């Protein structure tokens, strides 16, 4: 599976959009980009995933660059409850594989 | 639908002992993965089970083992506990292992 690079920490003002970047320059054509988040002392929570098109759900939007080497998770109106560690991972679609999580980005939403 | 459940939630053991942790996946999910989370190493993959068979294994010593039952419930066992085994152990389930995973709350193991 391709590796990902994320900034270790970010701050965002409450009510503003939080844009979390992720680099995955070695991503393969059949690998999806997944985002999870982990609120303190809880298990990680699935947010969104995509292959090459931008995706949106009730939680967030995922923007993937045309060359697929990077992506951005957007939380449109960050709240204090969005303070968490955000993980970007890449994994193949179909079949089965071990999933590798990095250290993630610690997002602090500031009142 | 009930989420992934893990028992116990907290556990304190002594060096040299062994421990068994349990995970019940979401109903219908057949893939169960286990992860170890420590402050310094982040989330590290332990192993994945599907239909009672281990399909993938991470880079952990043989002291770490697991199994899956016919109802998809899974257990992991750590023998001869070391201080460094203190961690949050997370279990995640999915339909077949190729989709998004749903995590349980974890078991916090402390080895003294």
XYZ file of C-alpha atoms in Angstrom:
223
model
C 0.000 0.000 0.000
C 1.168 3.538 -0.739
C 2.355 5.694 2.141
C 0.901 9.045 3.082
C 2.336 12.251 4.513
C 0.312 14.622 6.668
C 1.225 17.671 8.752
C 1.424 16.696 12.429
C -0.901 19.432 13.633
C -3.227 22.218 12.465
C -5.458 24.828 14.068
C -8.797 26.046 12.771
C -11.187 28.704 14.065
C -14.634 27.470 15.024
C -17.128 28.003 12.198
C -14.445 28.225 9.536
C -13.571 25.556 7.007
C -10.826 23.145 8.020
C -8.669 21.984 5.121
C -6.506 18.984 5.926
C -3.910 18.048 3.311
C -2.454 14.640 2.553
C 0.299 13.654 0.149
C 0.267 10.200 -1.408
C 2.674 10.562 -4.312
C 3.182 6.798 -4.771
C -0.497 5.953 -4.993
C -1.395 3.283 -7.518
C -4.252 3.411 -9.985
C -6.422 1.015 -8.028
C -5.844 2.561 -4.611
C -8.499 4.586 -2.861
C -7.935 7.479 -0.480
C -9.675 7.009 2.877
C -10.035 9.424 5.753
C -10.712 8.520 9.364
C -10.652 10.560 12.520
C -10.063 9.658 16.130
C -11.472 11.685 18.951
C -9.540 11.321 22.180
C -9.867 7.894 23.788
C -12.272 6.587 21.155
C -11.807 4.254 18.198
C -11.207 5.818 14.767
C -14.316 6.858 12.847
C -14.698 6.514 9.082
C -15.283 9.863 7.340
C -15.096 9.523 3.575
C -13.208 7.882 0.728
C -12.648 8.377 -2.979
C -10.776 7.087 -6.002
C -10.309 10.049 -8.334
C -13.486 12.106 -8.275
C -14.265 14.593 -5.561
C -16.648 13.218 -2.965
C -19.009 14.799 -0.464
C -21.090 13.401 2.339
C -22.800 14.765 5.420
C -19.511 14.969 7.302
C -16.979 16.299 4.841
C -15.757 16.793 1.297
C -12.765 15.085 -0.276
C -10.844 16.815 -3.030
C -8.364 14.651 -4.950
C -5.931 16.281 -7.363
C -6.027 15.256 -10.999
C -2.717 13.387 -10.733
C -4.033 11.742 -7.525
C -0.804 12.464 -5.695
C -2.483 14.522 -3.015
C -5.870 15.158 -1.491
C -7.596 17.528 0.905
C -10.267 16.749 3.439
C -12.580 19.693 3.996
C -14.749 20.138 7.061
C -16.940 23.034 5.878
C -17.866 24.527 9.256
C -15.581 23.210 11.951
C -16.973 22.844 15.457
C -15.232 22.121 18.730
C -16.385 18.511 18.404
C -14.248 18.191 15.262
C -11.096 18.426 17.381
C -9.453 15.069 16.711
C -6.586 13.280 14.984
C -7.309 12.859 11.280
C -5.796 9.950 9.382
C -5.359 9.757 5.629
C -4.687 6.273 4.269
C -4.591 4.667 0.853
C -5.694 1.147 0.164
C -6.561 -1.012 -2.801
C -10.144 -1.483 -3.791
C -11.406 -5.039 -3.763
C -9.593 -7.972 -2.323
C -8.089 -7.648 1.089
C -5.013 -6.031 2.483
C -3.456 -4.785 5.661
C -4.289 -1.175 6.361
C -1.503 1.134 7.472
C -2.274 4.231 9.517
C 0.359 6.918 10.044
C 0.515 9.405 12.875
C -2.180 11.607 11.341
C -2.905 15.317 11.773
C -3.987 16.635 15.132
C -6.692 19.228 14.337
C -7.424 21.706 17.100
C -10.595 23.749 16.600
C -10.289 27.009 18.487
C -13.332 28.875 19.874
C -27.559 -1.666 14.250
C -25.115 -2.210 17.091
C -21.545 -1.112 16.565
C -18.331 -2.999 17.162
C -17.976 -3.996 20.790
C -14.809 -4.862 22.644
C -14.363 -6.402 26.051
C -12.974 -5.679 28.486
C -12.558 -1.927 28.092
C -9.727 -1.709 30.612
C -7.270 -4.299 31.819
C -4.251 -4.302 34.107
C -1.829 -7.195 33.906
C 1.585 -8.036 35.248
C 4.688 -8.697 33.169
C 4.858 -12.337 32.113
C 1.119 -12.928 32.248
C -1.059 -13.544 29.242
C -4.226 -11.749 28.177
C -7.182 -12.408 25.881
C -9.188 -9.587 24.347
C -12.539 -10.018 22.644
C -14.197 -8.273 19.708
C -17.737 -8.607 18.392
C -18.092 -7.128 14.893
C -21.095 -5.382 13.419
C -23.745 -7.925 12.462
C -23.041 -9.257 8.969
C -19.418 -8.154 8.912
C -17.050 -11.036 8.270
C -13.697 -9.262 8.340
C -12.131 -8.350 11.659
C -8.823 -6.518 11.994
C -6.807 -5.783 15.103
C -4.566 -2.766 15.727
C -2.236 -1.663 18.481
C -2.088 2.040 19.260
C 0.667 3.623 21.312
C 1.573 7.308 21.623
C 4.906 6.870 19.906
C 3.986 4.447 17.113
C 0.454 5.457 16.238
C -1.919 2.821 14.893
C -0.148 -0.373 13.885
C -1.802 -3.275 12.119
C -1.685 -6.585 13.967
C -3.705 -9.019 11.857
C -6.922 -9.505 9.921
C -9.334 -12.423 10.002
C -11.977 -13.387 7.495
C -14.177 -16.471 7.723
C -12.104 -17.872 10.571
C -8.839 -17.553 8.595
C -5.994 -15.146 9.176
C -5.464 -13.337 5.875
C -2.925 -10.673 6.771
C -0.433 -10.220 9.545
C 1.567 -7.211 10.653
C 5.096 -7.127 11.995
C 4.521 -8.295 15.533
C 6.196 -11.156 17.396
C 4.574 -14.550 17.738
C 3.443 -13.661 21.254
C 0.553 -11.913 19.536
C -2.027 -14.279 18.129
C -5.675 -14.284 17.308
C -8.576 -16.307 16.079
C -12.029 -15.851 14.663
C -15.090 -17.905 15.375
C -17.839 -19.015 13.026
C -20.048 -16.136 14.186
C -17.233 -13.709 13.175
C -16.418 -12.797 16.755
C -12.685 -12.556 17.248
C -10.203 -12.816 20.072
C -6.613 -11.794 20.294
C -4.139 -13.194 22.763
C -0.869 -11.814 23.997
C 1.371 -14.191 25.906
C 4.319 -13.393 28.158
C 3.331 -9.757 28.477
C 6.008 -7.075 28.381
C 5.844 -3.512 29.619
C 5.931 -2.334 26.009
C 2.669 -4.135 25.306
C 0.811 -1.437 27.222
C -1.411 0.125 24.583
C -4.902 0.664 23.278
C -5.947 -2.396 21.281
C -8.515 -1.632 18.624
C -10.685 -3.961 16.649
C -12.335 -2.997 13.362
C -14.851 -4.815 11.212
C -16.061 -4.582 7.635
C -18.115 -6.671 5.230
C -15.272 -8.337 3.373
C -12.169 -6.367 4.335
C -12.063 -4.233 1.217
C -14.410 -1.477 2.347
C -14.332 1.138 5.060
C -13.748 -0.294 8.514
C -15.761 0.426 11.634
C -13.789 0.543 14.831
C -14.685 -0.447 18.336
C -13.888 1.676 21.401
C -10.759 -0.329 22.157
C -9.338 -2.163 25.145
C -6.822 -0.217 27.214
C -4.179 -2.687 28.414
C -1.708 -1.659 31.074
C 1.190 -3.961 31.868
C 2.948 -3.357 35.184
